[in-house]
GROMACS .gro file of C-alpha atoms in nm:
model
  147
    1MET     CA    1  -0.397  -0.307  -3.960
    2GLU     CA    2  -0.427  -0.287  -3.583
    3ASN     CA    3  -0.335  -0.587  -3.371
    4THR     CA    4  -0.671  -0.689  -3.205
    5LYS     CA    5  -0.515  -0.930  -2.985
    6LYS     CA    6  -0.316  -0.674  -2.771
    7GLU     CA    7  -0.412  -0.631  -2.411
    8GLU     CA    8  -0.476  -0.285  -2.297
    9PHE     CA    9  -0.548  -0.152  -1.950
   10VAL     CA   10  -0.793   0.115  -1.848
   11TYR     CA   11  -0.688   0.349  -1.555
   12GLU     CA   12  -0.826   0.643  -1.389
   13PRO     CA   13  -0.554   0.884  -1.272
   14GLY     CA   14  -0.567   0.939  -0.913
   15SER     CA   15  -0.727   0.599  -0.837
   16PRO     CA   16  -0.522   0.303  -0.688
   17VAL     CA   17  -0.733   0.060  -0.856
   18LEU     CA   18  -0.715  -0.072  -1.229
   19ILE     CA   19  -1.063   0.007  -1.399
   20THR     CA   20  -1.041  -0.297  -1.636
   21ALA     CA   21  -0.837  -0.479  -1.889
   22MET     CA   22  -0.924  -0.479  -2.259
   23ARG     CA   23  -0.837  -0.758  -2.525
   24GLY     CA   24  -0.897  -0.702  -2.906
   25GLY     CA   25  -1.031  -0.353  -2.826
   26LYS     CA   26  -1.297  -0.460  -2.598
   27CYS     CA   27  -1.344  -0.495  -2.211
   28ILE     CA   28  -1.286  -0.841  -2.116
   29TYR     CA   29  -1.588  -0.822  -1.879
   30SER     CA   30  -1.844  -0.596  -2.026
   31GLY     CA   31  -1.760  -0.598  -2.388
   32LYS     CA   32  -1.720  -0.212  -2.379
   33THR     CA   33  -1.497  -0.052  -2.640
   34ARG     CA   34  -1.216   0.186  -2.596
   35ASP     CA   35  -1.454   0.476  -2.725
   36ASP     CA   36  -1.727   0.356  -2.464
   37PHE     CA   37  -1.476   0.404  -2.168
   38LEU     CA   38  -1.353   0.749  -2.301
   39LYS     CA   39  -1.707   0.872  -2.334
   40GLU     CA   40  -1.778   0.760  -1.979
   41ASN     CA   41  -1.460   0.939  -1.856
   42PRO     CA   42  -1.240   1.132  -2.092
   43ASN     CA   43  -0.966   1.133  -1.819
   44TYR     CA   44  -0.933   0.753  -1.847
   45ILE     CA   45  -0.592   0.636  -1.963
   46ILE     CA   46  -0.591   0.337  -2.188
   47SER     CA   47  -0.244   0.181  -2.273
   48ASP     CA   48  -0.105  -0.146  -2.355
   49ASP     CA   49   0.218  -0.047  -2.161
   50TRP     CA   50   0.160  -0.239  -1.832
   51ASP     CA   51   0.497  -0.108  -1.672
   52TYR     CA   52   0.369   0.240  -1.714
   53ILE     CA   53   0.009   0.165  -1.588
   54PHE     CA   54   0.157  -0.035  -1.294
   55GLY     CA   55   0.401   0.255  -1.208
   56MET     CA   56   0.081   0.488  -1.200
   57LEU     CA   57  -0.114   0.250  -0.979
   58THR     CA   58   0.175   0.203  -0.736
   59GLU     CA   59   0.220   0.593  -0.705
   60ASP     CA   60  -0.153   0.615  -0.650
   61GLU     CA   61  -0.163   0.338  -0.381
   62ASN     CA   62   0.149   0.521  -0.203
   63LYS     CA   63  -0.057   0.838  -0.207
   64GLU     CA   64  -0.372   0.676  -0.067
   65TYR     CA   65  -0.224   0.422   0.187
   66ILE     CA   66   0.125   0.503   0.277
   67HIS     CA   67   0.153   0.794   0.536
   68PRO     CA   68   0.385   0.892   0.817
   69TRP     CA   69   0.389   0.708   1.161
   70GLU     CA   70   0.098   0.796   1.373
   71GLU     CA   71   0.110   0.748   1.742
   72ILE     CA   72  -0.156   0.535   1.906
   73LYS     CA   73  -0.248   0.421   2.271
   74GLU     CA   74  -0.111   0.108   2.413
   75GLU     CA   75  -0.485  -0.042   2.403
   76LYS     CA   76  -0.469  -0.016   2.039
   77TRP     CA   77  -0.134  -0.182   2.009
   78THR     CA   78  -0.244  -0.464   2.226
   79GLU     CA   79  -0.573  -0.503   2.049
   80MET     CA   80  -0.385  -0.521   1.701
   81LEU     CA   81  -0.142  -0.769   1.853
   82GLU     CA   82  -0.405  -0.994   1.973
   83VAL     CA   83  -0.668  -0.978   1.681
   84LEU     CA   84  -0.468  -1.218   1.455
   85PRO     CA   85  -0.138  -1.393   1.501
   86PRO     CA   86   0.103  -1.113   1.430
   87ALA     CA   87   0.343  -1.153   1.142
   88ASP     CA   88   0.704  -1.052   1.136
   89TRP     CA   89   0.708  -0.988   1.517
   90GLN     CA   90   1.049  -0.901   1.638
   91GLY     CA   91   1.224  -0.648   1.834
   92ASP     CA   92   1.410  -0.580   2.168
   93ASN     CA   93   1.349  -0.396   2.483
   94LEU     CA   94   1.350  -0.044   2.300
   95PHE     CA   95   1.182  -0.139   1.964
   96GLU     CA   96   0.937  -0.386   1.889
   97SER     CA   97   0.730  -0.438   1.564
   98PHE     CA   98   0.487  -0.656   1.385
   99ARG     CA   99   0.227  -0.636   1.106
  100LEU     CA  100  -0.114  -0.775   1.062
  101GLU     CA  101  -0.126  -1.093   0.870
  102GLU     CA  102  -0.393  -0.986   0.630
  103ALA     CA  103  -0.312  -0.715   0.365
  104MET     CA  104  -0.512  -0.386   0.364
  105PHE     CA  105  -0.476  -0.328  -0.010
  106HIS     CA  106  -0.255  -0.554  -0.259
  107ASN     CA  107   0.074  -0.587  -0.062
  108ILE     CA  108   0.032  -0.304   0.175
  109TYR     CA  109   0.004  -0.400   0.531
  110ALA     CA  110  -0.075  -0.236   0.881
  111TYR     CA  111   0.258  -0.218   1.077
  112TYR     CA  112   0.277  -0.163   1.436
  113LEU     CA  113   0.604  -0.016   1.624
  114ARG     CA  114   0.671   0.032   1.980
  115TYR     CA  115   0.946   0.265   2.087
  116GLY     CA  116   0.993   0.234   2.473
  117LYS     CA  117   0.644   0.307   2.609
  118GLN     CA  118   0.535   0.490   2.275
  119TYR     CA  119   0.325   0.309   2.019
  120TYR     CA  120   0.286   0.391   1.644
  121THR     CA  121   0.123   0.252   1.332
  122ALA     CA  122   0.174   0.309   0.967
  123ASN     CA  123   0.077   0.124   0.656
  124ARG     CA  124   0.374  -0.023   0.456
  125ARG     CA  125   0.442  -0.257   0.163
  126GLU     CA  126   0.521  -0.616   0.267
  127GLY     CA  127   0.873  -0.699   0.288
  128ILE     CA  128   1.014  -0.393   0.484
  129THR     CA  129   1.243  -0.510   0.756
  130HIS     CA  130   1.211  -0.445   1.127
  131GLN     CA  131   1.525  -0.227   1.111
  132GLN     CA  132   1.389  -0.025   0.821
  133LEU     CA  133   1.071   0.042   1.039
  134VAL     CA  134   1.290   0.151   1.332
  135ASP     CA  135   1.496   0.375   1.091
  136GLU     CA  136   1.179   0.544   0.960
  137LEU     CA  137   1.031   0.603   1.296
  138LYS     CA  138   1.367   0.739   1.415
  139THR     CA  139   1.402   0.979   1.116
  140GLN     CA  140   1.035   1.099   1.151
  141LEU     CA  141   1.082   1.167   1.536
  142ASP     CA  142   1.437   1.305   1.476
  143ILE     CA  143   1.589   1.052   1.726
  144LYS     CA  144   1.966   1.077   1.706
  145GLU     CA  145   2.067   0.854   1.984
  146VAL     CA  146   1.877   0.572   2.159
  147GLU     CA  147   1.930   0.472   2.515
   0.00000   0.00000   0.00000
């Protein structure tokens, strides 16, 4: 006999958003069954392995939101610095970084990094350090030595 109390998760590959959760074979919100979901979209993955689903969601979030550093104008840097109190604002004369206080998606934030008189932005997961941001940009721009 099937365990009707187990939780399952409905996930659409390529989407960074969990479709829903199921308990006892039914959606906890709509009451749809696993068969209803698979008729709706045969590509859905329904699994009780949260670690697997979470790993897939994380991969999809990274593909959707985490990209290389993009150069921006000083005006945009200043606007973002002043729109909300900056979080994790730190740096020195050559490198300076901060992130916006509000997450863009789950634990993904917009980070801003100044290198001399050049300004950059990239989305990163919360918890990345100023030095990691600097190292990423240096690698991307192939900066070997800094003045």
